[in-house]
Structure formats: structure tokens, C-alpha cells
Tab-separated table of C-alpha atoms in Angstrom:
chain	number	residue	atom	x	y	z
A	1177	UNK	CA	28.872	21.787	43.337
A	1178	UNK	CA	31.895	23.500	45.353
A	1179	UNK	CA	33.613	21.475	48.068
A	1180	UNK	CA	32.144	23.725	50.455
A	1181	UNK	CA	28.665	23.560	49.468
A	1182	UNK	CA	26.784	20.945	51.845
A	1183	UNK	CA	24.777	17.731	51.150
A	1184	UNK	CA	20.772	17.746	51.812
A	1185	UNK	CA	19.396	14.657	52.529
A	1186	UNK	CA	15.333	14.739	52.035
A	1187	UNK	CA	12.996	11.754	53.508
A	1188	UNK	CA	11.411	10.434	50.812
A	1189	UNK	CA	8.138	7.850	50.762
A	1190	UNK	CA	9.492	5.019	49.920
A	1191	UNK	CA	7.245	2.819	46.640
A	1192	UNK	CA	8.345	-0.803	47.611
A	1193	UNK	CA	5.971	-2.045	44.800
A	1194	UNK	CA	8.721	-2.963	42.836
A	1195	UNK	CA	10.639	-5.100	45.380
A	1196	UNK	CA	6.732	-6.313	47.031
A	1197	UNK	CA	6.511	-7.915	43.399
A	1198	UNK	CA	9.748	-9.959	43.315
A	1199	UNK	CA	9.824	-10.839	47.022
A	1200	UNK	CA	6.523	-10.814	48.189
A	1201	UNK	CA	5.025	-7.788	49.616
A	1202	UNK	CA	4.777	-9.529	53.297
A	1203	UNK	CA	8.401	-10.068	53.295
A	1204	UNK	CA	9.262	-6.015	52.457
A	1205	UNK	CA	7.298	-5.065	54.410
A	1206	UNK	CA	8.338	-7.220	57.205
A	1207	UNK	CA	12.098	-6.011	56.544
A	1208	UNK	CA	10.642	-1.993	57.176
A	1209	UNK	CA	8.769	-2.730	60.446
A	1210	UNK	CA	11.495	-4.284	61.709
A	1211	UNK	CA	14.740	-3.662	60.048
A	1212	UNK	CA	16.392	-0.310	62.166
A	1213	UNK	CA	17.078	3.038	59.777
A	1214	UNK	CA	20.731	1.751	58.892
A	1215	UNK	CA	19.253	-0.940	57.177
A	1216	UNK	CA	15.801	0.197	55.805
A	1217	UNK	CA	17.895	3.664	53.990
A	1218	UNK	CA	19.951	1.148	52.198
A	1219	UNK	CA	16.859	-1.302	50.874
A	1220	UNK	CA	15.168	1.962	49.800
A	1221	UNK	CA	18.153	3.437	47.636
A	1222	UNK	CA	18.164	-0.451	46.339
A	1223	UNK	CA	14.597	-0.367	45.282
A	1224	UNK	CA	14.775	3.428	43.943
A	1225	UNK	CA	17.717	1.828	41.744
A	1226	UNK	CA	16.116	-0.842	40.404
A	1227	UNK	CA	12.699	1.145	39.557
A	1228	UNK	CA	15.084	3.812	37.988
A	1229	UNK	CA	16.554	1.172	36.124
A	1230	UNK	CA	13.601	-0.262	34.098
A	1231	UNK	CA	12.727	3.394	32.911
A	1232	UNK	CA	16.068	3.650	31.135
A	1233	UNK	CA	15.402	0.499	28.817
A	1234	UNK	CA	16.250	1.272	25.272
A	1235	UNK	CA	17.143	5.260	26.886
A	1236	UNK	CA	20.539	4.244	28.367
A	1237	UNK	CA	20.980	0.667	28.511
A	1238	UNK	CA	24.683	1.184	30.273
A	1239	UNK	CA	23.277	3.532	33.418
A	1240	UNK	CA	20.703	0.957	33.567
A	1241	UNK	CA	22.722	-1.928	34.365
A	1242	UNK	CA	25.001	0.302	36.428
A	1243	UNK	CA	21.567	1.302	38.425
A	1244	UNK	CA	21.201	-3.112	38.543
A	1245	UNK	CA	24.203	-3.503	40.112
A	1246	UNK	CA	24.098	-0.625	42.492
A	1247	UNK	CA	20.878	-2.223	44.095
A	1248	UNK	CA	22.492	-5.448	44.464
A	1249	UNK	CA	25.610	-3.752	46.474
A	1250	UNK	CA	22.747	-1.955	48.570
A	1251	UNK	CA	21.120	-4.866	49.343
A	1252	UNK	CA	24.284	-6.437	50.729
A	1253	UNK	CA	24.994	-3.619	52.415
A	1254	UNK	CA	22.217	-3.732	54.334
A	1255	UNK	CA	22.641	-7.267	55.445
A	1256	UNK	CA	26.141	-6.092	56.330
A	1257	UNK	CA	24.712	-3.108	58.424
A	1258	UNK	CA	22.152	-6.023	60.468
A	1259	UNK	CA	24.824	-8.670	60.962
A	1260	UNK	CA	27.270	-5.535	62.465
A	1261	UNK	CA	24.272	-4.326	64.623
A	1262	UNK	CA	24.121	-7.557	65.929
A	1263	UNK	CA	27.550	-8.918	66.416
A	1264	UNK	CA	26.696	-10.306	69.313
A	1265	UNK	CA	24.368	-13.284	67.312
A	1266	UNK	CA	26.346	-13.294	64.493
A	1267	UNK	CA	30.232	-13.435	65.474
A	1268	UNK	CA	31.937	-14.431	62.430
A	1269	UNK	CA	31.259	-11.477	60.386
A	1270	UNK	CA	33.735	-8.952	61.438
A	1271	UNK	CA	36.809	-8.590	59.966
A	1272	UNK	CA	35.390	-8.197	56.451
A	1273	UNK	CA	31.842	-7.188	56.721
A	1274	UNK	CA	32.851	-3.434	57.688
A	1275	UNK	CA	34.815	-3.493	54.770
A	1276	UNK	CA	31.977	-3.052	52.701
A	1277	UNK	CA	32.794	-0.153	50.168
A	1278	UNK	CA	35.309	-3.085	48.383
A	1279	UNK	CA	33.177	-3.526	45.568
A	1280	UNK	CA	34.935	-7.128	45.126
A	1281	UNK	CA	33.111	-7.974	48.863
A	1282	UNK	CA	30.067	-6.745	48.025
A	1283	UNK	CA	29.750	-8.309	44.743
A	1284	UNK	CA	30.736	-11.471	45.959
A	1285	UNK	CA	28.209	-12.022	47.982
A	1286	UNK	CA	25.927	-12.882	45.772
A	1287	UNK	CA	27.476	-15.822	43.636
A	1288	UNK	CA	28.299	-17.171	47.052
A	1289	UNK	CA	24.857	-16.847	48.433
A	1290	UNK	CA	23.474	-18.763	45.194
A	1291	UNK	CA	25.887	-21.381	45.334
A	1292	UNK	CA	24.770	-21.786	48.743
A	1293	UNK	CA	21.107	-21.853	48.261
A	1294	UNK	CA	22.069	-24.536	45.187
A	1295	UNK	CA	23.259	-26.411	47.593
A	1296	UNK	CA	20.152	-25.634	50.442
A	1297	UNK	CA	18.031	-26.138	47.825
A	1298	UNK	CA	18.710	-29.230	46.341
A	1299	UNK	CA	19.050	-30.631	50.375
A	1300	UNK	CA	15.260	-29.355	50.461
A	1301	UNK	CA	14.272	-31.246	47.456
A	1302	UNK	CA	15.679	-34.621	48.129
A	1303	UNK	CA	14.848	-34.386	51.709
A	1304	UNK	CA	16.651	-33.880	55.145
A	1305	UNK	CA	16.194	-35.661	58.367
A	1306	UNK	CA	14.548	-33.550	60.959
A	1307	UNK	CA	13.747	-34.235	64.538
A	1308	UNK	CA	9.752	-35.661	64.543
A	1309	UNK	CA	10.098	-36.175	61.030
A	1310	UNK	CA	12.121	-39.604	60.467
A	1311	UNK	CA	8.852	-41.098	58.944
A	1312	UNK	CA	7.915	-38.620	56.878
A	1313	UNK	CA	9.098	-39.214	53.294
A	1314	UNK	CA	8.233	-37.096	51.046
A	1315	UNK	CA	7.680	-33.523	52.287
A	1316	UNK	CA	9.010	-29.926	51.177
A	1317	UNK	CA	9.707	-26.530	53.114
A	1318	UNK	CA	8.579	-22.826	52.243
A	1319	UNK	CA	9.733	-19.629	53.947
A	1320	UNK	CA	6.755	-18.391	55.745
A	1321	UNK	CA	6.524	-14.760	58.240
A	1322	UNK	CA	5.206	-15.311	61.444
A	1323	UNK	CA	4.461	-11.843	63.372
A	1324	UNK	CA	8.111	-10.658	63.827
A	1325	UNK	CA	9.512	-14.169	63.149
A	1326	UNK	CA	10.386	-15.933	59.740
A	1327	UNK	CA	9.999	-19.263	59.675
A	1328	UNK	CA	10.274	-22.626	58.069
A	1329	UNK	CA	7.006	-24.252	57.533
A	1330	UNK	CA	7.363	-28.136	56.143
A	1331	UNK	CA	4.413	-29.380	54.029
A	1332	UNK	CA	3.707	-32.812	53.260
A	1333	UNK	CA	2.770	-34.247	50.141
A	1334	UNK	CA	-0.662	-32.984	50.194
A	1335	UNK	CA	0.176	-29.360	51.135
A	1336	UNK	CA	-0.979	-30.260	54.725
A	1337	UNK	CA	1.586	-27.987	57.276
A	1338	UNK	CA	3.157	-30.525	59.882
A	1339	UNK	CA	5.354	-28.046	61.240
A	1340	UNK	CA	7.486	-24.166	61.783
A	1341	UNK	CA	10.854	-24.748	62.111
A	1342	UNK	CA	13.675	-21.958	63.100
A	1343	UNK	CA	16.047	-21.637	59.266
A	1344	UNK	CA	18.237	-20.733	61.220
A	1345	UNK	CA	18.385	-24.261	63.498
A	1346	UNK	CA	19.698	-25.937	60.624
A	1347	UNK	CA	22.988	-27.121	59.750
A	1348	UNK	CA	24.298	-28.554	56.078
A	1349	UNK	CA	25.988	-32.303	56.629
A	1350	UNK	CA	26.657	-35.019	54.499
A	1351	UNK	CA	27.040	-38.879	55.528
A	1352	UNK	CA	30.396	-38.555	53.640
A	1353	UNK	CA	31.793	-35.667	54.818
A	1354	UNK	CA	33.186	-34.891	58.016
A	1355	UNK	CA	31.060	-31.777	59.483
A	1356	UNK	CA	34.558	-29.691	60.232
A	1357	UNK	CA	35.504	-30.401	56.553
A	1358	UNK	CA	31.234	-29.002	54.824
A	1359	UNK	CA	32.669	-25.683	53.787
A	1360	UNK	CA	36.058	-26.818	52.534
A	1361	UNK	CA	34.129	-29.432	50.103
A	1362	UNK	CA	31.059	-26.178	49.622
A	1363	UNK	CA	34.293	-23.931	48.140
A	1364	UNK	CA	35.583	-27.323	46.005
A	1365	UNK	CA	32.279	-27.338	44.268
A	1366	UNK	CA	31.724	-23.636	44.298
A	1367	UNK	CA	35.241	-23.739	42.451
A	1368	UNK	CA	33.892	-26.336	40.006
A	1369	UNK	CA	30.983	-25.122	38.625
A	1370	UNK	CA	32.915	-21.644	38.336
A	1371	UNK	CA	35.131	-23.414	35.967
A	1372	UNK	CA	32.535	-25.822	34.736
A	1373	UNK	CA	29.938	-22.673	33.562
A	1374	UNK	CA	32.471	-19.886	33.165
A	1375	UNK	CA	35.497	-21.699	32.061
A	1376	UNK	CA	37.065	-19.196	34.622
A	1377	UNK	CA	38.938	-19.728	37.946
A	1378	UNK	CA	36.586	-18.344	40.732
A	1379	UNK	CA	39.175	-15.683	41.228
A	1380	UNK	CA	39.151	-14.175	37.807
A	1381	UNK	CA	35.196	-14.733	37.938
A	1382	UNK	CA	34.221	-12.860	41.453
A	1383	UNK	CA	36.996	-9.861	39.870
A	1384	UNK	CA	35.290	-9.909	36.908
A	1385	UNK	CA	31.732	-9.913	38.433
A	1386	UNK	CA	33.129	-6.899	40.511
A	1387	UNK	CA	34.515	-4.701	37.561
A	1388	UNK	CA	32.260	-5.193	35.357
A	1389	UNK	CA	30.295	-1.984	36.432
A	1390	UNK	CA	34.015	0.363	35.711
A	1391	UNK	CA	34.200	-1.553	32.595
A	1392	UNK	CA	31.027	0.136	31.395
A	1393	UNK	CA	31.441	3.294	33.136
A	1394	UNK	CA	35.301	4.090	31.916
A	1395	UNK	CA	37.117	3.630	28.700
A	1396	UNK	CA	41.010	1.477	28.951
A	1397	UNK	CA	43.904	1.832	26.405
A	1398	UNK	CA	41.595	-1.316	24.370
A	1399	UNK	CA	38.464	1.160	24.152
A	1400	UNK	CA	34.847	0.739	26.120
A	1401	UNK	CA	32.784	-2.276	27.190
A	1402	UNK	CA	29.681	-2.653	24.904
A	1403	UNK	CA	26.993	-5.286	26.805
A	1404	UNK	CA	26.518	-8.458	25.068
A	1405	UNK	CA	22.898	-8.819	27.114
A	1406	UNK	CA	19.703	-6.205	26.489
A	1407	UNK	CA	18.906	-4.093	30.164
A	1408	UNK	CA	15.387	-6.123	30.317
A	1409	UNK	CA	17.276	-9.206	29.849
A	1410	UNK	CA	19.804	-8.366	32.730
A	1411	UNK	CA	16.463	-7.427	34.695
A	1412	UNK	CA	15.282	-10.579	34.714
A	1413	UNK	CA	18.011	-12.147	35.744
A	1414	UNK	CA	18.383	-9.962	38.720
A	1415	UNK	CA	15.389	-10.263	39.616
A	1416	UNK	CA	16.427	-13.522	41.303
A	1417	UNK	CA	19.358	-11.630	42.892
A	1418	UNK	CA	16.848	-9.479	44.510
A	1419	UNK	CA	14.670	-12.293	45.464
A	1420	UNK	CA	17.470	-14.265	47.040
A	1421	UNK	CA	19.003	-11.033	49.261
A	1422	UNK	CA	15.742	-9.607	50.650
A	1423	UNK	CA	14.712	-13.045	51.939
A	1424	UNK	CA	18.206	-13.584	53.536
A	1425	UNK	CA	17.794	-10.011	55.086
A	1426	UNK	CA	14.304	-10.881	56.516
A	1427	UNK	CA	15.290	-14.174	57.908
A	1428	UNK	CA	18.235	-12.218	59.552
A	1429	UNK	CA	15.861	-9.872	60.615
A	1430	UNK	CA	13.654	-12.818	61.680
A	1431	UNK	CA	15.096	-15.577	63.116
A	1432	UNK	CA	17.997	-16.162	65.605
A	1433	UNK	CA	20.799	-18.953	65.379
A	1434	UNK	CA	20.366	-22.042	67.505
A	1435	UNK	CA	24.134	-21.986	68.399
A	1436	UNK	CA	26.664	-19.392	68.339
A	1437	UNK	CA	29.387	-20.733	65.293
A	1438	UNK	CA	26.875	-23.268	64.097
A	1439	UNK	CA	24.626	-23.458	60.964
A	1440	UNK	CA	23.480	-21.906	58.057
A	1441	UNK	CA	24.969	-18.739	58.756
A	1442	UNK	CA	28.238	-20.083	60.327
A	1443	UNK	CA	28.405	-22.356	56.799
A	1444	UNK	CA	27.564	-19.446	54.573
A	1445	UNK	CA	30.115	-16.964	56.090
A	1446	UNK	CA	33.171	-19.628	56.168
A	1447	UNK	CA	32.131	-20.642	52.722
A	1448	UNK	CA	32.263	-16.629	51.726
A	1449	UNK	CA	35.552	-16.278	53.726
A	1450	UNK	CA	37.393	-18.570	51.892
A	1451	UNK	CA	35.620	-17.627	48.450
A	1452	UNK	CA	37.282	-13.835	49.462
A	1453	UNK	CA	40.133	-15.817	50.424
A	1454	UNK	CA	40.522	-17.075	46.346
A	1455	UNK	CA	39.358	-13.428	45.324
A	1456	UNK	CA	42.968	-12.426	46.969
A	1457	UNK	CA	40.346	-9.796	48.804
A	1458	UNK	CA	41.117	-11.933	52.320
A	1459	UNK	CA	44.384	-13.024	53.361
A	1460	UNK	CA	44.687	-16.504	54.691
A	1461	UNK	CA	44.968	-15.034	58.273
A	1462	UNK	CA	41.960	-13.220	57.907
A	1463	UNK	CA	43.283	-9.932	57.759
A	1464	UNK	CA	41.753	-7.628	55.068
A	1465	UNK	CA	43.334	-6.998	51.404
A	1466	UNK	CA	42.389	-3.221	50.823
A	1467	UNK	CA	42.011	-1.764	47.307
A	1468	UNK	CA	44.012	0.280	45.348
């Protein structure tokens, strides 16, 4: 193709079988009815990667987890595209979030966003105090869509519904921690498990994460990459990654923060600040590293 010779773009129908199947075909569907053309283009190339991907199992293993990976940096891009499109909810983002062709940015959203829902999740399982609630003792909490609202719905022991709460109206504190001092102790244990299941500091482990895909793509003076894991093997275990970004993207889409600078998303994006921060991506003033 000559430099002069101009790029068609074609609509295509979009199959979001694959994705329905991993997230839950209410909650893809919910992100194209609602999610504006920035966003939706970028879920579609995501799910058009990842259905490309399976066919090249035991074809070209190496394209195949480059295809993996390239749907993961999609779907982050097209949380990155909602938060931009709506600043105004969602203040914190912007002195990184437009920097989103760093692959190091991108791909550390992820590890962040599991450490995070870790963290969530276990919270969910041994319980939280919520307004209404005090007596209730043993209950648990499942992501439910609600017309062109996500929602938390809290179940008690029996399955019976009590409640829909806002996800978004929640904060993460701890009866030993100061609340101006959750995200410090968040990156301390972020840190710690890094070293603890890696052996890695989180620095070398979100760089390595990010250049993993060069290291299969291009040869260095010590030769080529060969994977250690099979491409179905590395599709199961995105799977989850998918899982985990499309529901964050609907309950973007789907819910709005109690409190400007407060809450789950306030949390999660100091908690990913300072992760960039180790990453050498972020200085400490905020100001952006940019690549080589």
C-alpha cells in the first residue's frame, strides 16, 4: 500500500456471541444501546480479536496471543474513550487516560483492576455495613442491569433480593486505616502479592506485562520469545480479563458516582495512578512519562 493510497473503513455487523458468552449477553448488549460510537468501534475490534484468536489455535499460536492482548488494550480503550466523554463525572482521569496508545497504560489496567476487585471482592464476601442493612448478617451482592442502569442487587441467605444499590455509592474503608491513607495501603498490598506471586517488583511486572506482545512479535540480539503457555490455555485465562473490563465498562455506562472524588472509581484511579507512578509511566507530579 503507497503512502498515498487512502484507508476504507467498512461498517461491519458486529457477532457479540463471543463476548455475550463470557459476560452475559444482557450486559453487551447493554454496553451497544448505550455506549456512544467511540466506545462501541473499540468493543467490536475487541471482540473481532478475540473470535479471530481462537481460530488460530494450533495455526499460529504467537498471532493468537498477540490478537488476546490486542482485545484487552481495546477494551481499555474504550473505558478510556467513556471516562473522557464524561469528564465532567469522572474528574480524575485526565492527565493519563488520553495517553492511551502507551501500551504500558493500557496494559496496566488490568492487573490493577483485578487487584482491585480482590480486594472488592473479598469486602463482598465477608460482608460490608450498608445503610438499612446493620442487621442483616449474612447476605451477598450480584451485578444486575436495570433498563439503562446497572445496579447492585444484595441477596440474603435464601436468594431473597432485599435491595438495588448504586456500585458506584460505595466507598472501600477499613476500621484500621485512615480513609485518606485506603489507596496508599491498596498499592502496599498490590506491591506484595506482585512480589509474593511473581517474585518481581510491580515495576518490572506491569513492563513486562506490557512487552510481552514485542517480545513475540520481534527478535533481540538473545533471539525470539517462544510461549511457555498453549493459545487455549492463555484463552482461558483471559477470559476473566474480558469478563472483568466489559462489566466495569457497563457499570460506567450505567451508574453515576454519588460524590465527585469519592468511591470506587476515585479508589481505583488513585490506586492506578500510583501503580503508573511505580511503572516510571507517571511522574510523581502527575505529569506524563512518554515513550521512546
Amino acid at each position: 500500500m503507497s503512502s498515498e493510497t487512502p484507508i476504507k473503513y467498512e461498517e461491519k455487523p458486529v457477532d457479540i456471541t463471543p463476548f455475550s458468552e463470557i459476560a452475559g449477553e444482557d450486559v453487551v448488549s447493554f454496553i451497544f444501546k448505550h455506549a456512544p460510537r467511540k466506545v462501541t468501534t473499540r468493543v467490536a475490534k475487541a471482540v473481532d480479536h478475540y473470535a479471530r484468536a481462537a481460530k488460530l489455535v494450533d495455526v499460529d499460536e504467537e498471532m493468537g496471543a498477540i490478537r488476546l492482548i490486542a482485545a484487552e488494550e481495546e477494551l481499555v480503550v474504550a473505558i478510556f474513550e467513556w471516562l473522557k466523554l464524561n469528564e465532567d463525572r469522572f474528574p480524575e482521569h485526565g492527565d493519563f487516560v488520553r495517553k492511551f496508545k502507551n501500551h504500558i497504560v493500557k496494559l496496566a489496567f488490568y492487573p490493577t483492576l483485578a487487584q482491585f476487585r480482590f480486594i472488592f471482592g473479598d469486602m463482598l464476601t465477608q460482608g460490608f455495613t450498608m445503610e438499612g442493612l446493620e442487621e442483616v448478617i449474612d447476605w451477598t451482592a450480584k451485578p444486575v442491569i436495570e433498563g439503562n442502569q446497572v445496579k447492585l442487587a444484595i441477596l440474603d441467605n435464601q436468594g431473597k433480593e432485599l435491595i438495588r444499590h448504586n456500585p458506584l455509592a460505595i466507598s472501600l474503608s477499613r476500621d484500621d486505616i485512615p480513609d485518606d491513607e485506603i489507596v496508599a495501603a491498596l498499592l502496599k498490598e498490590f506491591t506484595d502479592l506482585v512480589q509474593r506471586q511473581q517474585g518481581k517488583t510491580l515495576k518490572q511486572f506491569l513492563l513486562e506485562r506490557a512487552d510481552y506482545r514485542n517480545k513475540l512479535l520481534y527478535a533481540s540480539d538473545a533471539g525470539s520469545l517462544t510461549m511457555d503457555e498453549s493459545l487455549t490455555d492463555l484463552i482461558g485465562l483471559f477470559k476473566q480479563t474480558y469478563h472483568d473490563l466489559l462489566w466495569t465498562l457497563a457499570v460506567l455506562i450505567g451508574a453515576e458516582p454519588a460524590i465527585k472524588h469519592w468511591g470506587l472509581v476515585s479508589q481505583f484511579i488513585g490506586l492506578y495512578r500510583l501503580a503508573l507512578i511505580e511503572a516510571k509511566v507517571l511522574r510523581a507530579d502527575n505529569t506524563v512519562v512518554e515513550a521512546d
